[in-house]
CSV table of C-alpha atoms in Angstrom, one decimal:
chain,number,residue,atom,x,y,z
A,285,UNK,CA,-18.4,-2.0,-13.8
A,286,UNK,CA,-15.8,-0.1,-15.9
A,287,UNK,CA,-13.0,1.7,-14.1
A,288,UNK,CA,-12.3,5.4,-14.3
A,289,UNK,CA,-9.1,6.6,-15.7
A,290,UNK,CA,-6.9,9.4,-14.3
A,291,UNK,CA,-5.6,12.2,-16.6
A,292,UNK,CA,-2.2,10.2,-16.7
A,293,UNK,CA,-3.7,6.9,-17.9
A,294,UNK,CA,-2.1,7.2,-21.3
A,295,UNK,CA,1.3,7.9,-19.8
A,296,UNK,CA,1.1,4.8,-17.6
A,297,UNK,CA,0.3,2.6,-20.5
A,298,UNK,CA,3.0,4.1,-22.7
A,299,UNK,CA,5.5,3.5,-19.8
A,300,UNK,CA,4.5,-0.2,-19.7
A,301,UNK,CA,3.1,-0.1,-16.2
A,302,UNK,CA,1.3,-3.1,-14.8
A,303,UNK,CA,-2.3,-1.7,-14.5
A,304,UNK,CA,-4.9,-2.9,-12.0
A,305,UNK,CA,-8.3,-1.8,-10.7
A,306,UNK,CA,-8.1,0.2,-7.4
A,307,UNK,CA,-10.8,2.2,-5.7
A,308,UNK,CA,-12.9,2.4,-8.9
A,309,UNK,CA,-9.9,3.5,-11.0
A,310,UNK,CA,-7.6,1.7,-13.3
A,311,UNK,CA,-4.2,2.5,-11.7
A,312,UNK,CA,-0.5,1.7,-12.2
A,313,UNK,CA,0.7,-0.9,-9.7
A,314,UNK,CA,4.3,-0.9,-10.8
A,315,UNK,CA,6.6,0.3,-13.6
A,316,UNK,CA,10.2,-0.9,-13.0
A,317,UNK,CA,9.3,-3.2,-10.0
A,318,UNK,CA,8.1,-2.5,-6.5
A,319,UNK,CA,11.6,-2.9,-4.9
A,320,UNK,CA,13.3,-0.5,-7.3
A,321,UNK,CA,10.5,2.1,-7.0
A,322,UNK,CA,10.4,1.8,-3.2
A,323,UNK,CA,14.2,2.3,-2.9
A,324,UNK,CA,14.0,5.3,-5.3
A,325,UNK,CA,11.7,7.0,-2.9
A,326,UNK,CA,13.7,6.1,0.2
A,327,UNK,CA,17.1,7.1,-1.3
A,328,UNK,CA,16.5,9.6,-4.1
A,329,UNK,CA,13.1,10.7,-5.5
A,330,UNK,CA,10.0,9.1,-7.0
A,331,UNK,CA,6.6,10.3,-8.2
A,332,UNK,CA,3.1,9.0,-8.0
A,333,UNK,CA,0.0,9.6,-9.9
A,334,UNK,CA,-2.5,10.2,-7.1
A,335,UNK,CA,-5.1,12.0,-9.3
A,336,UNK,CA,-7.6,9.4,-8.1
A,337,UNK,CA,-7.8,11.1,-4.7
A,338,UNK,CA,-10.9,13.3,-4.0
A,339,UNK,CA,-10.9,17.0,-3.5
A,340,UNK,CA,-13.9,18.7,-1.8
A,341,UNK,CA,-14.0,22.5,-1.2
A,342,UNK,CA,-15.9,23.9,1.7
A,343,UNK,CA,-16.5,27.6,1.7
A,344,UNK,CA,-18.6,30.1,3.7
A,345,UNK,CA,-19.1,31.8,7.0
A,346,UNK,CA,-19.8,28.5,8.9
A,347,UNK,CA,-17.1,26.5,7.0
A,348,UNK,CA,-14.8,26.3,10.0
A,349,UNK,CA,-17.5,25.4,12.5
A,350,UNK,CA,-18.9,22.8,10.1
A,351,UNK,CA,-15.6,21.1,9.5
A,352,UNK,CA,-14.8,21.1,13.2
A,353,UNK,CA,-18.2,19.3,13.7
A,354,UNK,CA,-17.4,16.4,11.3
A,355,UNK,CA,-13.6,16.3,11.7
A,356,UNK,CA,-11.9,14.6,14.7
A,357,UNK,CA,-8.9,17.0,14.8
A,358,UNK,CA,-9.1,20.7,15.9
A,359,UNK,CA,-8.9,23.2,13.1
A,360,UNK,CA,-9.6,26.3,15.1
A,361,UNK,CA,-6.4,28.3,15.6
A,362,UNK,CA,-4.8,26.8,12.5
A,363,UNK,CA,-3.3,29.5,10.3
A,364,UNK,CA,-3.9,29.7,6.5
A,365,UNK,CA,-1.4,27.6,4.7
A,366,UNK,CA,-1.6,24.7,7.2
A,367,UNK,CA,-2.7,21.2,6.6
A,368,UNK,CA,-4.2,18.9,9.3
A,369,UNK,CA,-4.7,15.2,9.3
A,370,UNK,CA,-7.7,13.5,11.0
A,371,UNK,CA,-10.8,11.5,10.4
A,372,UNK,CA,-14.6,11.8,10.0
A,373,UNK,CA,-16.5,9.3,12.2
A,374,UNK,CA,-20.0,8.0,12.4
A,375,UNK,CA,-21.8,8.5,15.7
A,376,UNK,CA,-20.7,5.0,16.8
A,377,UNK,CA,-17.1,5.9,16.4
A,378,UNK,CA,-16.6,3.9,13.2
A,379,UNK,CA,-14.5,5.7,10.5
A,380,UNK,CA,-16.2,7.4,7.5
A,381,UNK,CA,-12.7,8.3,6.1
A,382,UNK,CA,-9.3,9.7,7.0
A,383,UNK,CA,-8.5,12.9,5.3
A,384,UNK,CA,-6.4,16.1,5.1
A,385,UNK,CA,-7.9,19.5,5.8
A,386,UNK,CA,-6.2,22.5,4.1
A,387,UNK,CA,-7.0,25.9,5.5
A,388,UNK,CA,-6.9,28.1,2.4
A,389,UNK,CA,-5.4,31.6,2.3
A,390,UNK,CA,-8.9,33.0,1.4
A,391,UNK,CA,-11.0,33.5,4.6
A,392,UNK,CA,-13.5,30.8,5.2
A,393,UNK,CA,-12.1,28.6,2.4
A,394,UNK,CA,-11.1,25.0,3.1
A,395,UNK,CA,-10.1,22.0,1.0
A,396,UNK,CA,-10.7,18.4,2.1
A,397,UNK,CA,-8.6,15.7,0.5
A,398,UNK,CA,-10.3,12.3,0.8
A,399,UNK,CA,-9.6,8.7,-0.3
A,400,UNK,CA,-10.5,7.8,-3.9
A,401,UNK,CA,-12.7,4.8,-2.9
A,402,UNK,CA,-14.8,7.1,-0.6
A,403,UNK,CA,-15.4,10.2,-2.7
A,404,UNK,CA,-19.1,9.6,-3.3
A,405,UNK,CA,-19.8,8.2,0.1
A,406,UNK,CA,-17.9,11.1,1.8
A,407,UNK,CA,-19.6,13.8,-0.3
A,408,UNK,CA,-23.0,12.4,0.5
A,409,UNK,CA,-22.1,12.2,4.2
A,410,UNK,CA,-20.7,15.7,4.3
A,411,UNK,CA,-23.8,17.0,2.5
A,412,UNK,CA,-26.1,15.3,5.0
A,413,UNK,CA,-24.3,16.8,8.0
A,414,UNK,CA,-24.2,20.3,6.5
A,415,UNK,CA,-27.8,21.1,7.1
A,416,UNK,CA,-28.1,24.3,9.2
A,417,UNK,CA,-24.5,25.4,8.5
A,418,UNK,CA,-24.0,28.4,6.1
A,419,UNK,CA,-21.4,26.9,3.7
A,420,UNK,CA,-21.1,25.6,0.2
A,421,UNK,CA,-19.7,22.2,-0.8
A,422,UNK,CA,-18.0,21.6,-4.1
A,423,UNK,CA,-16.8,18.1,-5.1
A,424,UNK,CA,-13.9,19.1,-7.5
A,425,UNK,CA,-12.4,15.6,-7.7
A,426,UNK,CA,-12.9,15.4,-11.5
A,427,UNK,CA,-11.3,18.8,-12.1
A,428,UNK,CA,-8.1,18.3,-10.2
A,429,UNK,CA,-5.1,16.1,-10.9
A,430,UNK,CA,-2.5,15.3,-8.3
A,431,UNK,CA,1.2,14.2,-8.4
A,432,UNK,CA,3.1,13.2,-5.3
A,433,UNK,CA,6.9,13.8,-5.5
A,434,UNK,CA,8.5,12.0,-2.7
A,435,UNK,CA,12.0,11.3,-1.3
A,436,UNK,CA,15.1,13.0,0.1
A,437,UNK,CA,15.6,14.8,-3.3
A,438,UNK,CA,12.0,15.9,-3.7
A,439,UNK,CA,12.7,19.5,-2.7
A,440,UNK,CA,15.6,19.8,-5.1
A,441,UNK,CA,13.5,18.3,-7.9
A,442,UNK,CA,10.5,20.6,-7.3
A,443,UNK,CA,12.8,23.6,-7.2
A,444,UNK,CA,15.1,22.7,-10.2
A,445,UNK,CA,12.8,20.9,-12.6
A,446,UNK,CA,9.6,22.9,-11.9
A,447,UNK,CA,11.2,26.2,-10.8
A,448,UNK,CA,9.2,26.5,-7.5
A,449,UNK,CA,11.7,28.2,-5.2
A,450,UNK,CA,8.9,28.4,-2.6
A,451,UNK,CA,9.4,24.7,-1.9
A,452,UNK,CA,12.3,25.4,0.4
A,453,UNK,CA,10.2,27.7,2.6
A,454,UNK,CA,7.6,25.0,3.3
A,455,UNK,CA,7.7,22.9,6.4
A,456,UNK,CA,6.0,19.5,6.7
A,457,UNK,CA,2.2,19.8,6.6
A,458,UNK,CA,2.1,23.3,5.1
A,459,UNK,CA,1.2,24.5,1.6
A,460,UNK,CA,1.4,27.5,-0.7
A,461,UNK,CA,-0.4,28.6,-3.8
A,462,UNK,CA,1.7,29.0,-7.0
A,463,UNK,CA,0.8,29.1,-10.7
A,464,UNK,CA,1.4,26.8,-13.6
A,465,UNK,CA,0.5,28.2,-17.1
A,466,UNK,CA,-1.8,30.8,-15.4
A,467,UNK,CA,-3.7,28.2,-13.4
A,468,UNK,CA,-3.6,27.6,-9.7
A,469,UNK,CA,-1.3,24.9,-8.4
A,470,UNK,CA,-1.4,23.9,-4.7
A,471,UNK,CA,2.2,23.0,-3.6
A,472,UNK,CA,1.8,21.0,-0.4
A,473,UNK,CA,4.6,19.6,1.6
A,474,UNK,CA,2.8,16.3,2.5
A,475,UNK,CA,2.9,12.7,1.5
A,476,UNK,CA,2.2,9.1,2.3
A,477,UNK,CA,5.6,7.5,2.2
A,478,UNK,CA,7.5,8.4,5.4
A,479,UNK,CA,9.9,10.5,3.4
A,480,UNK,CA,10.0,14.3,2.8
A,481,UNK,CA,8.0,15.3,-0.3
A,482,UNK,CA,5.4,17.3,-2.0
A,483,UNK,CA,1.9,16.9,-3.4
A,484,UNK,CA,1.0,19.1,-6.4
A,485,UNK,CA,-2.7,19.7,-7.1
A,486,UNK,CA,-3.6,21.4,-10.4
A,487,UNK,CA,-5.7,21.0,-13.5
A,488,UNK,CA,-5.6,17.7,-15.4
A,489,UNK,CA,-3.9,19.3,-18.3
A,490,UNK,CA,-1.1,20.8,-16.1
A,491,UNK,CA,-0.8,17.5,-14.3
A,492,UNK,CA,0.1,15.8,-17.5
A,493,UNK,CA,2.6,18.4,-18.5
A,494,UNK,CA,4.3,18.4,-15.1
A,495,UNK,CA,4.4,14.6,-15.0
A,496,UNK,CA,6.1,14.6,-18.4
A,497,UNK,CA,8.7,17.3,-17.3
A,498,UNK,CA,9.5,15.2,-14.2
A,499,UNK,CA,9.8,12.1,-16.4
A,500,UNK,CA,12.2,13.9,-18.7
A,501,UNK,CA,14.3,15.0,-15.7
A,502,UNK,CA,14.7,11.3,-14.8
A,503,UNK,CA,12.3,11.1,-11.8
A,504,UNK,CA,11.3,7.4,-11.2
A,505,UNK,CA,7.5,6.9,-11.8
A,506,UNK,CA,6.2,4.8,-8.9
A,507,UNK,CA,3.0,2.7,-8.7
A,508,UNK,CA,0.5,1.9,-6.0
A,509,UNK,CA,2.5,-1.2,-5.1
A,510,UNK,CA,5.4,0.7,-3.5
A,511,UNK,CA,3.0,3.4,-2.3
A,512,UNK,CA,1.6,0.7,0.0
A,513,UNK,CA,5.0,-0.7,1.1
A,514,UNK,CA,6.2,2.8,1.9
A,515,UNK,CA,3.2,4.0,3.8
A,516,UNK,CA,3.1,0.7,5.7
A,517,UNK,CA,6.7,0.9,6.8
A,518,UNK,CA,6.1,4.5,8.0
A,519,UNK,CA,3.2,3.2,10.2
A,520,UNK,CA,0.5,5.0,8.2
A,521,UNK,CA,-3.0,3.4,8.0
A,522,UNK,CA,-4.8,2.7,4.7
A,523,UNK,CA,-8.6,3.2,4.8
A,524,UNK,CA,-10.2,-0.2,4.2
A,525,UNK,CA,-7.4,-2.0,5.9
A,526,UNK,CA,-6.6,-0.2,9.2
A,527,UNK,CA,-9.6,2.1,9.3
A,528,UNK,CA,-13.2,1.3,8.3
A,529,UNK,CA,-16.7,1.6,9.6
A,530,UNK,CA,-15.8,-1.2,12.0
A,531,UNK,CA,-12.3,0.2,12.9
A,532,UNK,CA,-12.4,3.5,14.8
A,533,UNK,CA,-9.4,5.9,15.0
A,534,UNK,CA,-9.0,4.9,18.7
A,535,UNK,CA,-8.9,1.2,17.8
A,536,UNK,CA,-6.3,2.1,15.1
A,537,UNK,CA,-4.1,3.9,17.6
A,538,UNK,CA,-4.9,7.3,16.1
A,539,UNK,CA,-6.4,8.9,19.2
A,540,UNK,CA,-3.8,11.7,19.0
A,541,UNK,CA,-5.7,13.0,15.9
A,542,UNK,CA,-9.0,13.1,17.9
A,543,UNK,CA,-9.4,16.3,20.1
A,544,UNK,CA,-11.8,15.6,22.9
A,545,UNK,CA,-11.8,19.2,24.2
A,546,UNK,CA,-14.3,20.0,21.4
A,547,UNK,CA,-17.5,18.4,20.0
A,548,UNK,CA,-17.5,16.3,16.9
A,549,UNK,CA,-19.6,13.5,15.5
A,550,UNK,CA,-18.5,10.2,17.1
A,551,UNK,CA,-16.8,11.9,20.1
A,552,UNK,CA,-18.8,10.1,22.8
A,553,UNK,CA,-18.2,6.7,21.4
A,554,UNK,CA,-14.5,7.3,20.9
A,555,UNK,CA,-14.2,8.7,24.5
A,556,UNK,CA,-15.8,5.5,25.7
A,557,UNK,CA,-13.4,3.4,23.7
A,558,UNK,CA,-10.5,5.5,24.9
A,559,UNK,CA,-11.6,4.7,28.5
A,560,UNK,CA,-11.1,1.0,27.7
A,561,UNK,CA,-14.4,-0.1,26.3
A,562,UNK,CA,-13.1,-1.7,23.1
A,563,UNK,CA,-12.4,-5.2,22.1
A,564,UNK,CA,-9.5,-4.9,19.7
A,565,UNK,CA,-6.6,-2.6,19.0
A,566,UNK,CA,-4.3,-2.3,16.0
A,567,UNK,CA,-0.7,-3.3,16.7
A,568,UNK,CA,2.5,-4.0,14.9
A,569,UNK,CA,3.8,-7.6,14.9
A,570,UNK,CA,7.2,-8.8,13.8
A,571,UNK,CA,7.6,-12.5,13.1
A,572,UNK,CA,11.0,-14.2,13.3
A,573,UNK,CA,11.1,-15.7,9.8
A,574,UNK,CA,11.1,-14.5,6.2
A,575,UNK,CA,7.5,-15.9,5.7
A,576,UNK,CA,5.1,-13.0,5.0
A,577,UNK,CA,2.0,-12.3,7.0
A,578,UNK,CA,-0.7,-11.1,4.6
A,579,UNK,CA,-4.1,-9.4,5.2
A,580,UNK,CA,-6.6,-11.9,6.6
A,581,UNK,CA,-4.2,-14.3,8.1
A,582,UNK,CA,-5.1,-15.3,11.7
A,583,UNK,CA,-3.2,-14.2,14.8
A,584,UNK,CA,-3.0,-16.8,17.5
A,585,UNK,CA,-1.8,-17.6,20.9
A,586,UNK,CA,0.6,-20.5,21.3
A,587,UNK,CA,-2.3,-22.9,22.0
A,588,UNK,CA,-4.0,-22.0,18.7
A,589,UNK,CA,-6.6,-19.6,20.2
A,590,UNK,CA,-7.4,-17.0,17.6
A,591,UNK,CA,-6.9,-13.5,19.0
A,592,UNK,CA,-6.8,-11.3,15.9
A,593,UNK,CA,-6.3,-10.8,12.2
A,594,UNK,CA,-3.6,-9.3,10.0
A,595,UNK,CA,-4.6,-6.1,8.2
A,596,UNK,CA,-1.5,-5.4,6.1
A,597,UNK,CA,1.8,-7.2,6.0
A,598,UNK,CA,5.1,-7.4,4.1
A,599,UNK,CA,8.6,-8.5,4.2
A,600,UNK,CA,9.7,-5.0,4.7
A,601,UNK,CA,12.0,-3.8,1.9
A,602,UNK,CA,13.8,-1.1,3.9
A,603,UNK,CA,14.1,-3.1,7.2
A,604,UNK,CA,14.4,-6.7,5.8
A,605,UNK,CA,12.0,-8.0,8.4
A,606,UNK,CA,8.6,-9.7,8.1
A,607,UNK,CA,6.2,-7.3,9.8
A,608,UNK,CA,2.5,-6.5,9.8
A,609,UNK,CA,-0.4,-4.5,11.2
A,610,UNK,CA,-2.9,-6.7,13.0
A,611,UNK,CA,-6.1,-6.0,14.8
A,612,UNK,CA,-5.9,-8.0,18.0
A,613,UNK,CA,-7.7,-8.4,21.3
A,614,UNK,CA,-6.7,-5.6,23.6
A,615,UNK,CA,-5.5,-8.1,26.3
A,616,UNK,CA,-2.7,-9.1,24.0
A,617,UNK,CA,-1.9,-5.7,22.5
A,618,UNK,CA,0.9,-4.6,24.9
A,619,UNK,CA,4.4,-4.2,23.4
A,620,UNK,CA,6.5,-7.4,23.4
A,621,UNK,CA,3.5,-9.7,23.9
A,622,UNK,CA,4.4,-13.0,22.1
A,623,UNK,CA,1.9,-13.8,19.3
A,624,UNK,CA,1.8,-16.4,16.5
A,625,UNK,CA,0.7,-15.9,12.9
A,626,UNK,CA,-0.8,-18.7,10.8
A,627,UNK,CA,0.7,-18.6,7.3
A,628,UNK,CA,-0.8,-21.3,5.1
A,629,UNK,CA,-0.1,-24.6,6.9
A,630,UNK,CA,2.5,-23.3,9.3
A,631,UNK,CA,2.5,-21.1,12.4
A,632,UNK,CA,5.3,-18.6,13.0
A,633,UNK,CA,6.2,-17.0,16.4
A,634,UNK,CA,6.5,-13.3,16.7
A,635,UNK,CA,5.9,-10.4,19.1
A,636,UNK,CA,4.1,-7.0,19.3
A,637,UNK,CA,6.3,-4.1,18.2
A,638,UNK,CA,5.7,-0.4,17.7
A,639,UNK,CA,3.7,0.4,14.6
A,640,UNK,CA,6.0,3.0,13.2
A,641,UNK,CA,8.4,0.4,11.8
A,642,UNK,CA,10.6,2.9,9.8
A,643,UNK,CA,12.2,6.1,11.1
A,644,UNK,CA,10.4,8.8,9.1
A,645,UNK,CA,12.3,11.7,7.5
A,646,UNK,CA,10.0,14.7,7.4
A,647,UNK,CA,11.2,18.3,7.2
A,648,UNK,CA,10.2,19.9,10.4
B,1157,UNK,CA,9.0,-12.7,-24.3
B,1158,UNK,CA,9.4,-15.5,-21.7
B,1159,UNK,CA,12.0,-18.1,-22.1
B,1160,UNK,CA,10.8,-21.7,-22.6
B,1161,UNK,CA,13.3,-24.6,-22.6
B,1162,UNK,CA,12.9,-27.5,-25.0
B,1163,UNK,CA,13.0,-30.9,-23.4
B,1164,UNK,CA,11.3,-29.9,-20.1
B,1165,UNK,CA,7.7,-30.7,-19.2
B,1166,UNK,CA,5.4,-28.0,-18.0
B,1167,UNK,CA,2.2,-27.8,-15.9
B,1168,UNK,CA,-0.7,-25.4,-16.7
B,1169,UNK,CA,0.0,-23.8,-13.3
B,1170,UNK,CA,3.5,-22.8,-14.6
B,1171,UNK,CA,5.8,-25.3,-13.0
B,1172,UNK,CA,8.5,-27.0,-15.0
B,1173,UNK,CA,9.8,-30.6,-14.5
B,1174,UNK,CA,13.0,-32.2,-15.6
B,1175,UNK,CA,13.0,-36.0,-15.2
B,1176,UNK,CA,16.2,-37.8,-14.4
B,1177,UNK,CA,15.4,-41.4,-14.0
B,1178,UNK,CA,12.6,-41.6,-11.4
B,1179,UNK,CA,13.6,-38.2,-9.9
B,1180,UNK,CA,11.6,-35.1,-11.0
B,1181,UNK,CA,13.4,-31.8,-10.6
B,1182,UNK,CA,10.7,-29.1,-10.2
B,1183,UNK,CA,10.8,-25.3,-10.6
B,1184,UNK,CA,8.7,-22.5,-12.0
B,1185,UNK,CA,8.7,-21.1,-15.5
B,1186,UNK,CA,10.3,-17.8,-16.6
B,1187,UNK,CA,6.7,-16.7,-17.4
B,1188,UNK,CA,5.7,-17.3,-13.8
B,1189,UNK,CA,8.6,-15.4,-12.3
B,1190,UNK,CA,7.9,-12.4,-14.6
B,1191,UNK,CA,4.2,-12.5,-13.5
B,1192,UNK,CA,5.2,-12.6,-9.8
B,1193,UNK,CA,7.8,-9.8,-9.9
B,1194,UNK,CA,10.5,-9.6,-7.2
B,1195,UNK,CA,10.3,-12.9,-5.3
B,1196,UNK,CA,11.1,-12.4,-1.7
B,1197,UNK,CA,10.4,-15.8,-0.1
B,1198,UNK,CA,9.9,-19.4,-1.1
B,1199,UNK,CA,7.8,-21.6,1.2
B,1200,UNK,CA,9.1,-25.2,0.6
B,1201,UNK,CA,8.1,-28.6,2.0
B,1202,UNK,CA,10.5,-30.7,4.1
B,1203,UNK,CA,12.5,-33.6,2.8
B,1204,UNK,CA,10.4,-36.9,3.1
B,1205,UNK,CA,7.1,-34.9,2.7
B,1206,UNK,CA,4.7,-36.6,0.3
B,1207,UNK,CA,3.4,-34.5,-2.6
B,1208,UNK,CA,0.6,-35.3,-5.0
B,1209,UNK,CA,0.1,-34.3,-8.6
B,1210,UNK,CA,-2.0,-31.2,-8.9
B,1211,UNK,CA,-1.8,-30.4,-5.2
B,1212,UNK,CA,-0.2,-27.5,-3.5
B,1213,UNK,CA,3.3,-28.1,-2.0
B,1214,UNK,CA,4.5,-24.6,-1.1
B,1215,UNK,CA,4.3,-21.0,-2.3
B,1216,UNK,CA,6.3,-18.2,-3.8
B,1217,UNK,CA,5.9,-14.8,-2.3
B,1218,UNK,CA,6.6,-11.5,-4.0
B,1219,UNK,CA,6.4,-8.2,-2.3
B,1220,UNK,CA,2.7,-7.9,-3.1
B,1221,UNK,CA,1.3,-11.4,-3.2
B,1222,UNK,CA,1.6,-15.1,-2.4
B,1223,UNK,CA,1.2,-17.6,-5.2
B,1224,UNK,CA,0.8,-21.3,-4.4
B,1225,UNK,CA,3.1,-23.9,-6.0
B,1226,UNK,CA,1.5,-27.1,-7.3
B,1227,UNK,CA,3.3,-30.4,-7.8
B,1228,UNK,CA,3.2,-31.7,-11.3
B,1229,UNK,CA,3.9,-35.2,-10.1
B,1230,UNK,CA,3.3,-37.5,-7.1
B,1231,UNK,CA,6.0,-38.9,-4.8
B,1232,UNK,CA,8.3,-38.1,-2.0
B,1233,UNK,CA,10.4,-35.0,-1.6
B,1234,UNK,CA,14.1,-36.1,-1.6
B,1235,UNK,CA,15.8,-32.6,-1.7
B,1236,UNK,CA,14.8,-29.0,-1.4
B,1237,UNK,CA,16.9,-26.1,-2.8
B,1238,UNK,CA,18.1,-24.6,0.5
B,1239,UNK,CA,20.0,-21.9,-1.4
B,1240,UNK,CA,16.6,-20.2,-2.1
B,1241,UNK,CA,16.1,-19.6,1.6
B,1242,UNK,CA,18.7,-16.9,1.5
B,1243,UNK,CA,18.5,-16.0,-2.2
B,1244,UNK,CA,14.9,-16.3,-3.4
B,1245,UNK,CA,15.7,-13.7,-6.1
B,1246,UNK,CA,17.7,-16.4,-7.9
B,1247,UNK,CA,14.3,-17.5,-9.4
B,1248,UNK,CA,13.9,-14.1,-11.0
B,1249,UNK,CA,17.5,-14.2,-12.3
B,1250,UNK,CA,17.2,-17.7,-13.9
B,1251,UNK,CA,14.0,-19.6,-13.3
B,1252,UNK,CA,15.3,-22.8,-15.0
B,1253,UNK,CA,18.6,-22.8,-13.1
B,1254,UNK,CA,16.7,-22.4,-9.8
B,1255,UNK,CA,15.0,-25.7,-9.1
B,1256,UNK,CA,12.8,-25.7,-5.9
B,1257,UNK,CA,12.4,-29.4,-5.0
B,1258,UNK,CA,13.4,-32.8,-6.2
B,1259,UNK,CA,10.7,-35.6,-6.0
B,1260,UNK,CA,11.1,-39.3,-6.2
B,1261,UNK,CA,8.2,-40.2,-8.4
B,1262,UNK,CA,5.7,-42.8,-7.4
B,1263,UNK,CA,4.1,-42.8,-10.9
B,1264,UNK,CA,6.4,-41.5,-13.6
B,1265,UNK,CA,3.6,-42.0,-16.2
B,1266,UNK,CA,2.1,-38.8,-14.7
B,1267,UNK,CA,4.8,-36.9,-16.8
B,1268,UNK,CA,2.8,-37.9,-19.9
B,1269,UNK,CA,-0.1,-35.7,-18.8
B,1270,UNK,CA,2.1,-32.6,-18.7
B,1271,UNK,CA,2.7,-30.1,-21.5
B,1272,UNK,CA,5.8,-30.1,-23.8
B,1273,UNK,CA,7.5,-26.8,-24.7
B,1274,UNK,CA,5.3,-26.1,-27.7
B,1275,UNK,CA,2.1,-26.8,-25.8
B,1276,UNK,CA,3.3,-24.6,-22.9
B,1277,UNK,CA,4.2,-21.8,-25.3
B,1278,UNK,CA,0.7,-22.0,-26.8
B,1279,UNK,CA,-0.8,-21.9,-23.2
B,1280,UNK,CA,0.9,-18.7,-22.2
B,1281,UNK,CA,0.1,-17.2,-25.7
B,1282,UNK,CA,3.2,-15.1,-26.2
């Protein structure tokens, strides 16, 4: 199978990025090195090509009712210009995807932003559920490029390099429509790093121009390598690791994004899990060594009984600790529970800690 | 272009060996450290552990991945480079100055099966 290329592929190659397949695309993993790029985002500003993400527009008189039917979070009462995070679930509570819902400024217009790996699956799922609702679905993923500008200097960068003074008016999880070369650009104060930042959605041609202007201004290009270390430290899940058809939002500790006062697909199963009928839960674990817990490594009790599995783990760049997300039996999921992780031939002691490892810095 | 030092022996799994009498000093090549990226942890055996040629004796960890280390020779570990516990990045800075373990060889003729600098250069194809 040949991988798709984003509109910025040529730029990545010219910059000497290490390229690798991800979610059906050939994507940059790193340019200067994961540590340098990670620290650029934590301390200054960095930018990511996230054009592989999927964009699906939903429009029509029933658009709000329809999205509320498939989405775990509550979009009623949300003003135009707001962004909401949540999931789509199967009837058994398993996760179809996690996504952002944008309520557009035009009445009855919404934008769903979904994971690259799930675009086809999500669109098919959404189409199936839409029977009986008066709304139109448009998978615009091929027509939209996306750049994430992230870090404490992101606002300054978007204002000074791109001239968007509107940036300073936006609070976290809001967006506004601006123009670039006469085309629409969605300027969204969102991200996946734990830092303040923006995501810019526009045409592929504009995306290339904007990327080059940011490069000329000295913004550090950042690959998917540090995108993963950054989101992990911030306690954010990655679909495929911490959410999946087998891992529900409640198991992943994301129940706060499920609103049980309304109806949505999967609600009954999730309510049941919330009441305690679940086997495993996602926790954070710190081990007291520099060895690194990686996805798939077993989590054990002192006597060697296997009680879980690591889903993502790193030696945290910003915290200098070996930490991981792990799916463990609920009986051992309480904070401070001692747990052991098997790393190759050795077993390392650790304990359950809070999943938000890093203090996030969003603009309220 | 990766650095390769004349006079060392190399394995096709990118370890280098410097023989001093019946002691083999073992590290990883400059090519290997570049492929790994920022090294954050070195998983090393203990002194007195037995190692076998071609078998795994530890691992290097970068931010993103773990990569097993294979012993180019058989014998007994007589020393491990403890400085790497606190400064694994030394391997990125100079892969040939940063040895990982020293092994007392049980069969020094195993060295003959390893690559010389020219053959290693051909292997990595740079």
